[in-house]
mmCIF file of C-alpha atoms and ligand atoms in Angstrom:
data_model
loop_
_atom_site.group_PDB
_atom_site.id
_atom_site.type_symbol
_atom_site.label_atom_id
_atom_site.label_comp_id
_atom_site.label_asym_id
_atom_site.label_seq_id
_atom_site.Cartn_x
_atom_site.Cartn_y
_atom_site.Cartn_z
ATOM 1 C CA MET A 21 25.420 72.473 345.355
ATOM 2 C CA LYS A 22 24.658 76.146 345.244
ATOM 3 C CA LEU A 23 22.916 77.492 348.300
ATOM 4 C CA ASN A 24 19.992 79.534 347.188
ATOM 5 C CA VAL A 25 16.389 80.288 347.929
ATOM 6 C CA GLY A 26 13.748 80.323 345.201
ATOM 7 C CA ILE A 27 10.849 82.741 345.534
ATOM 8 C CA VAL A 28 7.707 80.879 344.575
ATOM 9 C CA GLY A 29 4.017 81.753 344.547
ATOM 10 C CA LEU A 30 0.958 82.424 342.409
ATOM 11 C CA PRO A 31 1.094 85.388 340.004
ATOM 12 C CA ASN A 32 0.423 88.816 341.516
ATOM 13 C CA VAL A 33 1.202 87.940 345.122
ATOM 14 C CA GLY A 34 4.212 90.287 345.284
ATOM 15 C CA LYS A 35 7.152 87.999 344.419
ATOM 16 C CA SER A 36 8.931 90.406 342.095
ATOM 17 C CA THR A 37 8.282 93.364 344.359
ATOM 18 C CA ILE A 38 9.918 91.467 347.204
ATOM 19 C CA PHE A 39 12.730 90.137 345.023
ATOM 20 C CA ASN A 40 13.583 93.588 343.696
ATOM 21 C CA ALA A 41 13.585 95.101 347.154
ATOM 22 C CA LEU A 42 15.705 92.226 348.400
ATOM 23 C CA THR A 43 18.345 92.605 345.751
ATOM 24 C CA GLU A 44 18.440 96.375 346.190
ATOM 25 C CA THR A 45 18.568 96.425 349.953
ATOM 26 C CA GLY A 46 21.074 93.659 350.386
ATOM 27 C CA LYS A 47 23.029 94.165 347.214
ATOM 28 C CA ALA A 48 26.278 92.253 347.508
ATOM 29 C CA GLU A 49 29.310 93.714 345.874
ATOM 30 C CA ILE A 50 29.285 92.029 342.495
ATOM 31 C CA ALA A 51 33.044 92.516 342.394
ATOM 32 C CA ASN A 52 33.282 89.621 344.838
ATOM 33 C CA TYR A 53 31.881 87.288 342.192
ATOM 34 C CA PRO A 54 34.113 87.844 339.188
ATOM 35 C CA PHE A 55 33.583 84.422 337.702
ATOM 36 C CA CYS A 56 29.833 84.063 337.704
ATOM 37 C CA THR A 57 27.410 85.554 335.299
ATOM 38 C CA ILE A 58 24.418 86.704 337.236
ATOM 39 C CA GLU A 59 21.055 86.120 335.627
ATOM 40 C CA PRO A 60 18.522 88.929 335.914
ATOM 41 C CA ASN A 61 16.276 86.865 338.158
ATOM 42 C CA VAL A 62 19.107 85.992 340.526
ATOM 43 C CA GLY A 63 20.112 88.285 343.361
ATOM 44 C CA ILE A 64 23.082 87.854 345.645
ATOM 45 C CA VAL A 65 22.127 89.362 348.955
ATOM 46 C CA ASN A 66 24.148 90.233 352.051
ATOM 47 C CA VAL A 67 23.087 88.503 355.224
ATOM 48 C CA PRO A 68 22.484 91.222 357.824
ATOM 49 C CA ASP A 69 24.495 90.466 360.948
ATOM 50 C CA GLU A 70 25.058 93.012 363.710
ATOM 51 C CA ARG A 71 27.874 90.921 365.109
ATOM 52 C CA LEU A 72 29.999 91.568 362.059
ATOM 53 C CA GLU A 73 29.590 95.334 362.357
ATOM 54 C CA LYS A 74 30.576 95.237 366.033
ATOM 55 C CA LEU A 75 33.516 92.987 365.275
ATOM 56 C CA ALA A 76 34.798 95.376 362.620
ATOM 57 C CA GLU A 77 34.468 98.231 365.094
ATOM 58 C CA MET A 78 36.352 96.321 367.772
ATOM 59 C CA GLU A 79 39.220 95.407 365.482
ATOM 60 C CA ASN A 80 39.298 98.655 363.521
ATOM 61 C CA SER A 81 38.827 96.726 360.295
ATOM 62 C CA GLN A 82 38.964 98.804 357.139
ATOM 63 C CA LYS A 83 36.516 96.631 355.293
ATOM 64 C CA ILE A 84 33.452 94.571 356.124
ATOM 65 C CA ILE A 85 32.580 91.547 354.020
ATOM 66 C CA PRO A 86 29.263 90.006 354.996
ATOM 67 C CA ALA A 87 28.025 86.507 354.275
ATOM 68 C CA THR A 88 25.789 86.255 351.232
ATOM 69 C CA ILE A 89 22.875 84.187 350.082
ATOM 70 C CA GLU A 90 21.291 83.914 346.681
ATOM 71 C CA PHE A 91 17.634 84.517 345.921
ATOM 72 C CA VAL A 92 15.952 83.523 342.674
ATOM 73 C CA ASP A 93 12.697 85.043 341.406
ATOM 74 C CA ILE A 94 10.803 82.104 339.962
ATOM 75 C CA ALA A 95 7.976 83.519 337.889
ATOM 76 C CA GLY A 96 4.681 82.177 336.817
ATOM 77 C CA LEU A 97 3.707 79.042 338.654
ATOM 78 C CA VAL A 98 0.046 78.375 337.984
ATOM 79 C CA LYS A 99 -2.469 75.599 338.397
ATOM 80 C CA GLY A 100 -1.598 72.822 335.957
ATOM 81 C CA ALA A 101 2.125 73.569 335.879
ATOM 82 C CA SER A 102 2.923 69.915 336.505
ATOM 83 C CA LYS A 103 1.044 69.133 333.276
ATOM 84 C CA GLY A 104 3.030 71.788 331.443
ATOM 85 C CA GLU A 105 0.414 74.571 331.772
ATOM 86 C CA GLY A 106 1.752 78.077 331.414
ATOM 87 C CA LEU A 107 5.482 77.637 331.159
ATOM 88 C CA GLY A 108 5.070 74.823 333.664
ATOM 89 C CA ASN A 109 8.042 72.616 332.963
ATOM 90 C CA GLN A 110 10.493 75.481 332.795
ATOM 91 C CA PHE A 111 9.351 76.782 336.171
ATOM 92 C CA LEU A 112 9.479 73.410 337.813
ATOM 93 C CA ALA A 113 13.021 73.021 336.500
ATOM 94 C CA ASN A 114 13.902 76.373 338.062
ATOM 95 C CA ILE A 115 12.584 75.191 341.403
ATOM 96 C CA ARG A 116 14.566 71.985 341.084
ATOM 97 C CA ASN A 117 17.722 74.119 340.995
ATOM 98 C CA VAL A 118 17.207 75.896 344.302
ATOM 99 C CA SER A 119 18.017 74.499 347.708
ATOM 100 C CA ALA A 120 15.157 76.066 349.649
ATOM 101 C CA ILE A 121 11.860 77.770 348.912
ATOM 102 C CA ALA A 122 10.339 81.066 350.007
ATOM 103 C CA HIS A 123 6.648 80.626 349.291
ATOM 104 C CA VAL A 124 5.038 84.055 349.010
ATOM 105 C CA VAL A 125 1.325 84.204 349.753
ATOM 106 C CA ARG A 126 -0.929 87.172 349.322
ATOM 107 C CA CYS A 127 -2.550 88.311 352.560
ATOM 108 C CA PHE A 128 -3.350 91.819 351.341
ATOM 109 C CA GLU A 129 -6.680 93.002 349.951
ATOM 110 C CA ASP A 130 -6.361 95.407 347.051
ATOM 111 C CA SER A 131 -9.040 95.703 344.400
ATOM 112 C CA ASP A 132 -6.462 97.215 342.043
ATOM 113 C CA VAL A 133 -4.398 94.051 342.004
ATOM 114 C CA VAL A 134 -6.098 91.125 340.274
ATOM 115 C CA HIS A 135 -6.066 87.840 342.150
ATOM 116 C CA VAL A 136 -5.765 84.905 339.751
ATOM 117 C CA GLU A 137 -8.087 82.814 341.919
ATOM 118 C CA GLY A 138 -10.586 85.639 342.439
ATOM 119 C CA SER A 139 -10.205 86.162 346.187
ATOM 120 C CA VAL A 140 -7.601 86.448 348.927
ATOM 121 C CA ASN A 141 -7.078 83.054 350.537
ATOM 122 C CA PRO A 142 -3.427 82.253 351.235
ATOM 123 C CA VAL A 143 -3.988 78.704 352.481
ATOM 124 C CA ARG A 144 -5.857 77.748 349.312
ATOM 125 C CA ASP A 145 -3.187 79.494 347.211
ATOM 126 C CA ALA A 146 -0.366 77.706 349.003
ATOM 127 C CA GLU A 147 -2.139 74.393 348.480
ATOM 128 C CA ILE A 148 -2.533 75.064 344.750
ATOM 129 C CA ILE A 149 1.199 75.476 344.367
ATOM 130 C CA GLU A 150 2.012 72.653 346.704
ATOM 131 C CA THR A 151 -0.251 70.309 344.752
ATOM 132 C CA GLU A 152 1.605 71.123 341.548
ATOM 133 C CA LEU A 153 4.917 70.353 343.200
ATOM 134 C CA ILE A 154 3.547 67.121 344.652
ATOM 135 C CA LEU A 155 2.196 66.021 341.259
ATOM 136 C CA ALA A 156 5.500 66.824 339.611
ATOM 137 C CA ASP A 157 7.306 64.725 342.231
ATOM 138 C CA LEU A 158 4.838 61.907 341.762
ATOM 139 C CA GLN A 159 5.632 61.852 338.047
ATOM 140 C CA THR A 160 9.348 61.757 338.771
ATOM 141 C CA VAL A 161 8.954 58.944 341.272
ATOM 142 C CA GLU A 162 6.725 56.874 338.983
ATOM 143 C CA LYS A 163 9.112 57.283 336.059
ATOM 144 C CA ARG A 164 12.041 56.137 338.145
ATOM 145 C CA LEU A 165 10.046 53.208 339.537
ATOM 146 C CA GLU A 166 9.338 51.984 336.012
ATOM 147 C CA LYS A 167 13.054 51.946 335.369
ATOM 148 C CA VAL A 168 14.195 50.106 338.457
ATOM 149 C CA ILE A 169 11.363 47.668 339.063
ATOM 150 C CA LYS A 170 12.685 45.026 336.644
ATOM 151 C CA PRO A 171 16.272 44.918 337.897
ATOM 152 C CA ALA A 172 14.895 44.905 341.438
ATOM 153 C CA LYS A 173 12.807 41.849 340.667
ATOM 154 C CA SER A 174 15.801 40.051 339.260
ATOM 155 C CA GLY A 175 17.629 40.676 342.524
ATOM 156 C CA ASN A 176 19.755 43.780 341.894
ATOM 157 C CA LYS A 177 20.499 45.099 345.374
ATOM 158 C CA GLU A 178 20.660 48.781 344.517
ATOM 159 C CA ALA A 179 17.476 48.613 342.496
ATOM 160 C CA LYS A 180 15.739 46.886 345.389
ATOM 161 C CA PHE A 181 16.793 49.687 347.687
ATOM 162 C CA GLU A 182 15.492 52.258 345.211
ATOM 163 C CA VAL A 183 12.149 50.530 344.860
ATOM 164 C CA GLN A 184 11.717 50.462 348.601
ATOM 165 C CA VAL A 185 12.360 54.206 348.892
ATOM 166 C CA LEU A 186 10.328 55.122 345.835
ATOM 167 C CA GLU A 187 7.305 53.115 346.967
ATOM 168 C CA LYS A 188 7.393 54.893 350.300
ATOM 169 C CA ALA A 189 7.673 58.292 348.623
ATOM 170 C CA LYS A 190 4.911 57.437 346.189
ATOM 171 C CA LYS A 191 2.486 56.647 348.980
ATOM 172 C CA ILE A 192 3.102 59.988 350.671
ATOM 173 C CA LEU A 193 2.750 61.916 347.414
ATOM 174 C CA GLU A 194 -0.408 60.045 346.462
ATOM 175 C CA ASP A 195 -1.879 61.255 349.746
ATOM 176 C CA LEU A 196 -1.081 64.738 348.372
ATOM 177 C CA LYS A 197 1.478 65.328 351.103
ATOM 178 C CA PRO A 198 4.901 66.908 350.524
ATOM 179 C CA LEU A 199 7.945 64.766 351.312
ATOM 180 C CA ARG A 200 9.481 67.372 353.605
ATOM 181 C CA THR A 201 6.841 66.841 356.306
ATOM 182 C CA HIS A 202 7.366 63.065 356.228
ATOM 183 C CA LEU A 203 11.128 62.786 356.390
ATOM 184 C CA ASN A 204 10.918 60.955 359.699
ATOM 185 C CA GLU A 205 9.562 57.967 357.775
ATOM 186 C CA PHE A 206 12.858 57.637 355.912
ATOM 187 C CA GLU A 207 16.332 56.515 356.895
ATOM 188 C CA GLU A 208 19.153 58.989 356.475
ATOM 189 C CA GLU A 209 20.565 57.146 353.451
ATOM 190 C CA GLU A 210 17.127 57.030 351.840
ATOM 191 C CA ILE A 211 16.816 60.798 352.130
ATOM 192 C CA GLU A 212 20.314 61.148 350.725
ATOM 193 C CA TYR A 213 19.351 58.935 347.785
ATOM 194 C CA MET A 214 16.231 60.990 347.020
ATOM 195 C CA ARG A 215 18.118 64.273 347.218
ATOM 196 C CA LYS A 216 20.911 63.078 344.960
ATOM 197 C CA THR A 217 19.097 60.884 342.473
ATOM 198 C CA ILE A 218 15.539 62.038 341.948
ATOM 199 C CA PHE A 219 15.771 65.649 343.169
ATOM 200 C CA PRO A 220 12.249 65.981 344.566
ATOM 201 C CA LEU A 221 10.737 69.448 344.771
ATOM 202 C CA THR A 222 8.729 68.811 347.906
ATOM 203 C CA ILE A 223 11.733 67.666 349.933
ATOM 204 C CA LYS A 224 13.175 71.186 350.008
ATOM 205 C CA PRO A 225 12.833 73.237 353.194
ATOM 206 C CA ILE A 226 10.303 76.037 352.949
ATOM 207 C CA MET A 227 9.346 79.319 354.581
ATOM 208 C CA TYR A 228 6.101 81.146 354.011
ATOM 209 C CA VAL A 229 6.236 84.859 353.346
ATOM 210 C CA ALA A 230 2.929 86.508 354.210
ATOM 211 C CA ASN A 231 2.626 89.681 352.149
ATOM 212 C CA ILE A 232 0.354 92.123 353.989
ATOM 213 C CA ASN A 233 -0.840 95.695 353.522
ATOM 214 C CA GLU A 234 0.884 98.515 355.351
ATOM 215 C CA ASP A 235 -2.132 99.021 357.666
ATOM 216 C CA ASP A 236 -1.475 95.563 359.062
ATOM 217 C CA LEU A 237 2.145 96.258 359.986
ATOM 218 C CA PRO A 238 4.189 95.542 362.002
ATOM 219 C CA ASP A 239 3.255 91.862 362.251
ATOM 220 C CA GLY A 240 -0.159 91.208 360.656
ATOM 221 C CA GLU A 241 -1.552 90.380 364.106
ATOM 222 C CA GLY A 242 -5.146 91.319 363.229
ATOM 223 C CA ASN A 243 -5.114 89.898 359.709
ATOM 224 C CA LYS A 244 -7.092 86.640 359.548
ATOM 225 C CA HIS A 245 -5.230 85.470 356.447
ATOM 226 C CA VAL A 246 -1.932 85.738 358.289
ATOM 227 C CA GLN A 247 -3.364 83.709 361.161
ATOM 228 C CA ALA A 248 -4.550 81.030 358.733
ATOM 229 C CA ILE A 249 -1.207 80.651 356.987
ATOM 230 C CA LYS A 250 0.555 80.616 360.354
ATOM 231 C CA GLU A 251 -1.624 77.703 361.456
ATOM 232 C CA LYS A 252 -0.778 75.768 358.299
ATOM 233 C CA ALA A 253 2.915 76.542 358.669
ATOM 234 C CA GLU A 254 2.971 75.504 362.305
ATOM 235 C CA LYS A 255 1.591 72.066 361.467
ATOM 236 C CA GLU A 256 4.420 71.682 358.969
ATOM 237 C CA GLY A 257 7.123 73.107 361.206
ATOM 238 C CA ALA A 258 7.792 75.837 358.636
ATOM 239 C CA PRO A 259 8.710 79.418 359.571
ATOM 240 C CA VAL A 260 6.543 82.386 358.521
ATOM 241 C CA VAL A 261 7.910 85.825 357.697
ATOM 242 C CA VAL A 262 5.346 88.616 357.678
ATOM 243 C CA LEU A 263 6.130 91.713 355.642
ATOM 244 C CA CYS A 264 4.615 94.329 353.366
ATOM 245 C CA GLY A 265 6.135 94.176 349.903
ATOM 246 C CA LYS A 266 5.014 97.692 349.096
ATOM 247 C CA VAL A 267 6.679 99.176 352.175
ATOM 248 C CA GLU A 268 9.850 97.179 351.567
ATOM 249 C CA GLN A 269 9.923 98.700 348.108
ATOM 250 C CA GLU A 270 9.293 102.179 349.536
ATOM 251 C CA LEU A 271 12.181 101.688 351.940
ATOM 252 C CA ILE A 272 14.702 101.099 349.187
ATOM 253 C CA GLU A 273 13.445 104.069 347.195
ATOM 254 C CA ILE A 274 14.174 106.623 349.917
ATOM 255 C CA PRO A 275 17.641 107.725 351.092
ATOM 256 C CA LYS A 276 19.243 105.449 353.697
ATOM 257 C CA GLU A 277 19.142 108.145 356.391
ATOM 258 C CA GLU A 278 15.363 108.334 356.177
ATOM 259 C CA ARG A 279 14.689 104.635 356.424
ATOM 260 C CA LYS A 280 14.838 104.398 360.196
ATOM 261 C CA GLU A 281 12.098 106.972 360.541
ATOM 262 C CA LEU A 282 9.839 105.169 358.087
ATOM 263 C CA LEU A 283 10.439 101.849 359.800
ATOM 264 C CA GLU A 284 9.551 103.395 363.142
ATOM 265 C CA ALA A 285 6.388 104.877 361.700
ATOM 266 C CA TYR A 286 5.268 101.332 360.932
ATOM 267 C CA GLY A 287 6.438 99.984 364.277
ATOM 268 C CA LEU A 288 9.258 98.009 362.659
ATOM 269 C CA SER A 289 12.741 97.647 364.100
ATOM 270 C CA GLU A 290 14.217 96.508 360.787
ATOM 271 C CA PRO A 291 13.077 95.758 357.233
ATOM 272 C CA GLY A 292 11.023 92.565 356.918
ATOM 273 C CA LEU A 293 13.474 91.503 354.266
ATOM 274 C CA ASN A 294 16.218 91.145 356.868
ATOM 275 C CA LYS A 295 14.110 88.521 358.573
ATOM 276 C CA MET A 296 13.485 86.834 355.252
ATOM 277 C CA ILE A 297 17.214 86.709 354.475
ATOM 278 C CA ARG A 298 18.117 85.326 357.884
ATOM 279 C CA THR A 299 15.312 82.783 357.722
ATOM 280 C CA GLY A 300 16.596 81.634 354.322
ATOM 281 C CA TYR A 301 20.050 81.251 355.800
ATOM 282 C CA SER A 302 18.823 79.070 358.629
ATOM 283 C CA LEU A 303 16.506 77.044 356.344
ATOM 284 C CA LEU A 304 19.640 76.016 354.514
ATOM 285 C CA ASP A 305 21.178 74.974 357.820
ATOM 286 C CA LEU A 306 23.960 77.477 357.424
ATOM 287 C CA ILE A 307 25.975 79.114 360.167
ATOM 288 C CA THR A 308 28.537 81.889 360.191
ATOM 289 C CA TYR A 309 32.031 82.095 361.513
ATOM 290 C CA PHE A 310 34.149 85.238 361.425
ATOM 291 C CA THR A 311 37.679 86.287 360.710
ATOM 292 C CA ALA A 312 38.772 89.746 361.778
ATOM 293 C CA GLY A 313 41.807 91.918 361.503
ATOM 294 C CA GLU A 314 42.831 95.397 360.540
ATOM 295 C CA LYS A 315 42.357 94.702 356.853
ATOM 296 C CA GLU A 316 38.887 93.250 357.019
ATOM 297 C CA ALA A 317 36.205 91.705 359.140
ATOM 298 C CA ARG A 318 34.531 88.946 357.263
ATOM 299 C CA ALA A 319 31.697 86.482 357.723
ATOM 300 C CA TRP A 320 32.111 82.988 356.269
ATOM 301 C CA THR A 321 29.291 80.599 355.546
ATOM 302 C CA ILE A 322 29.438 76.923 356.442
ATOM 303 C CA LYS A 323 26.952 74.112 356.906
ATOM 304 C CA ARG A 324 26.168 73.376 360.531
ATOM 305 C CA GLY A 325 28.417 70.538 361.692
ATOM 306 C CA THR A 326 31.449 71.520 359.594
ATOM 307 C CA LYS A 327 34.826 70.788 361.182
ATOM 308 C CA ALA A 328 37.661 73.294 361.456
ATOM 309 C CA PRO A 329 39.775 72.178 358.456
ATOM 310 C CA GLN A 330 36.814 72.227 356.053
ATOM 311 C CA ALA A 331 35.701 75.566 357.488
ATOM 312 C CA ALA A 332 39.219 76.848 356.798
ATOM 313 C CA GLY A 333 38.900 75.494 353.269
ATOM 314 C CA GLU A 334 36.158 78.059 352.656
ATOM 315 C CA ILE A 335 38.858 80.718 352.809
ATOM 316 C CA HIS A 336 41.434 78.865 350.739
ATOM 317 C CA SER A 337 42.071 75.236 349.856
ATOM 318 C CA ASP A 338 45.623 75.645 351.222
ATOM 319 C CA PHE A 339 44.148 76.407 354.634
ATOM 320 C CA GLU A 340 42.414 73.052 354.580
ATOM 321 C CA ARG A 341 45.280 71.090 353.078
ATOM 322 C CA GLY A 342 47.882 72.462 355.477
ATOM 323 C CA PHE A 343 45.597 72.825 358.489
ATOM 324 C CA ILE A 344 47.454 72.678 361.796
ATOM 325 C CA ALA A 345 45.124 74.225 364.340
ATOM 326 C CA ALA A 346 42.634 77.024 364.878
ATOM 327 C CA GLU A 347 42.590 79.702 367.519
ATOM 328 C CA VAL A 348 38.978 80.203 368.454
ATOM 329 C CA ILE A 349 36.863 82.469 370.586
ATOM 330 C CA ASN A 350 33.128 82.788 370.328
ATOM 331 C CA TYR A 351 31.780 86.223 369.485
ATOM 332 C CA GLU A 352 29.956 86.530 372.803
ATOM 333 C CA ASP A 353 33.157 85.952 374.790
ATOM 334 C CA LEU A 354 35.091 88.266 372.531
ATOM 335 C CA VAL A 355 32.649 91.078 373.214
ATOM 336 C CA LYS A 356 33.169 90.567 376.946
ATOM 337 C CA ALA A 357 36.948 90.719 376.487
ATOM 338 C CA GLY A 358 36.763 93.853 374.335
ATOM 339 C CA SER A 359 39.132 92.910 371.528
ATOM 340 C CA LEU A 360 41.076 89.995 370.113
ATOM 341 C CA GLN A 361 44.291 91.391 371.594
ATOM 342 C CA LYS A 362 42.751 91.577 375.071
ATOM 343 C CA ALA A 363 41.250 88.124 374.693
ATOM 344 C CA LYS A 364 44.678 86.815 373.810
ATOM 345 C CA GLU A 365 46.232 88.499 376.845
ATOM 346 C CA LEU A 366 43.563 86.996 379.069
ATOM 347 C CA GLY A 367 44.245 83.563 377.598
ATOM 348 C CA LEU A 368 40.712 83.300 376.230
ATOM 349 C CA LEU A 369 41.655 82.024 372.774
ATOM 350 C CA ARG A 370 41.266 78.268 372.641
ATOM 351 C CA VAL A 371 43.417 76.165 370.376
ATOM 352 C CA GLU A 372 41.304 73.588 368.559
ATOM 353 C CA GLY A 373 42.358 70.730 366.307
ATOM 354 C CA LYS A 374 41.052 69.054 363.187
ATOM 355 C CA ASP A 375 38.028 67.477 364.863
ATOM 356 C CA TYR A 376 36.634 70.707 366.220
ATOM 357 C CA VAL A 377 33.090 71.390 365.022
ATOM 358 C CA VAL A 378 32.874 75.088 364.261
ATOM 359 C CA GLN A 379 30.043 76.917 366.069
ATOM 360 C CA ASP A 380 27.927 79.820 364.881
ATOM 361 C CA GLY A 381 29.634 83.069 365.886
ATOM 362 C CA ASP A 382 33.103 81.603 366.325
ATOM 363 C CA VAL A 383 35.883 84.048 365.552
ATOM 364 C CA MET A 384 38.644 81.977 364.004
ATOM 365 C CA HIS A 385 42.305 82.306 363.244
ATOM 366 C CA PHE A 386 43.787 79.360 361.363
ATOM 367 C CA ARG A 387 47.345 78.107 361.595
ATOM 368 C CA PHE A 388 48.430 76.235 358.525
ATOM 369 C CA ASN A 389 51.497 75.092 356.719
ATOM 370 C CA VAL A 390 51.821 74.236 353.036
HETATM 371 N N1 GDP B 163 -1.474 96.578 348.136
HETATM 372 C C1 GDP B 163 -0.334 95.923 347.971
HETATM 373 N N2 GDP B 163 0.055 95.644 346.733
HETATM 374 C C2 GDP B 163 1.208 94.972 346.563
HETATM 375 C C3 GDP B 163 2.020 94.549 347.657
HETATM 376 N N3 GDP B 163 3.089 93.887 347.164
HETATM 377 C C4 GDP B 163 2.953 93.886 345.818
HETATM 378 N N4 GDP B 163 1.827 94.540 345.452
HETATM 379 C C5 GDP B 163 1.323 94.792 344.112
HETATM 380 O O1 GDP B 163 0.871 93.582 343.531
HETATM 381 C C6 GDP B 163 1.122 93.577 342.104
HETATM 382 C C7 GDP B 163 1.878 92.331 341.724
HETATM 383 O O2 GDP B 163 3.155 92.383 342.308
HETATM 384 P P1 GDP B 163 4.393 91.553 341.741
HETATM 385 O O3 GDP B 163 5.495 91.773 342.668
HETATM 386 O O4 GDP B 163 4.618 91.852 340.304
HETATM 387 O O5 GDP B 163 3.812 90.066 341.883
HETATM 388 P P2 GDP B 163 4.347 88.691 341.282
HETATM 389 O O6 GDP B 163 3.503 88.383 340.105
HETATM 390 O O7 GDP B 163 4.085 87.716 342.398
HETATM 391 O O8 GDP B 163 5.781 88.826 340.978
HETATM 392 C C8 GDP B 163 1.886 94.857 341.798
HETATM 393 O O9 GDP B 163 0.974 95.792 341.305
HETATM 394 C C9 GDP B 163 2.414 95.290 343.174
HETATM 395 O O10 GDP B 163 2.565 96.661 343.254
HETATM 396 C C10 GDP B 163 1.576 94.879 348.979
HETATM 397 O O11 GDP B 163 2.218 94.574 349.979
HETATM 398 N N5 GDP B 163 0.387 95.551 349.078
HETATM 399 MG MG1 MG B 164 6.797 88.455 339.121
#
């Protein structure tokens, strides 16, 4: 499965503004993706990571290759999408193809920008979209139920299992609740089944992106709409990223050297987009390990819980196939040592075997034999 984040929200909330700024600011070198055609609404974005910069400095690496994550601008979700309103079905299909959702809500007042619902109210807006996703899931679940109910009745074991899961999901969706906030009611294998067989929209992890005006920077503290969406998000256990789309756009339009000054003027230590990228990364349950040498310092993306051989396989399938061992030091310890060479001299590199679960920030060197 591709690991990507779909940007979702009502029209005119700032999705494209944010998407464009994102793809500009974090533009990944397309040269690294020779075999994929990149659609105009897809942006491959570098994951900002200070550790990688420091690592490259420490090891005198000529090149830095950051981890990347994909964002997709999903346009045009409106009320009634689940019934095919607007370009409803197409958009729902686009959401089905992403692994996580960045739900942009408008928290800025601006009489020049039309609000499709007539007023600024991010909680209502979020619920409009959520309801469409819930209704779409309900349709999917009901359709599948129709198919499996007969074989289940005649004793088919798999069908019986499906019915049990689908009935549970149906009840939650009929209460107009998303599946993602009710996952504790399912067994692990039931969740797995839903993800792999019926691809629900509301099971995907979500972050809210509160788009505010520049006067409300740095964090939207005094903006009541931001407070309201934060309360909703907290109940759901979803993260909120507060940013100003307009300022993010401004930042990419000025020369790099001037950005720091503009950020400081708004009381920001970094672009809001950086937070959004990192939040997307963690929503997907991804962590980073590093390799570093004179040639390059590079960040590699793995799912949390990945063991050393599979992590090595990210670099090359030979590394996984012929895996012998990994020399490992965590970034924090490496910084204390000063360099890989010094760490080696101090005996700080651990040798780990095939059952080692790679940790975020591990600096790895693989030994393999093919
Ligand atoms: N005042 C203000 N306007 C914004 C902000 N972000 C986006 N807009 C404006 O809102 C309008 C819709 O933005 P767009 O990104 O096209 O929204 P989309 O329909 O969600 O993709 C445009 O005129 C933007 O310039 C913001 O932070 N503040
Ligand atoms: Mg748009």
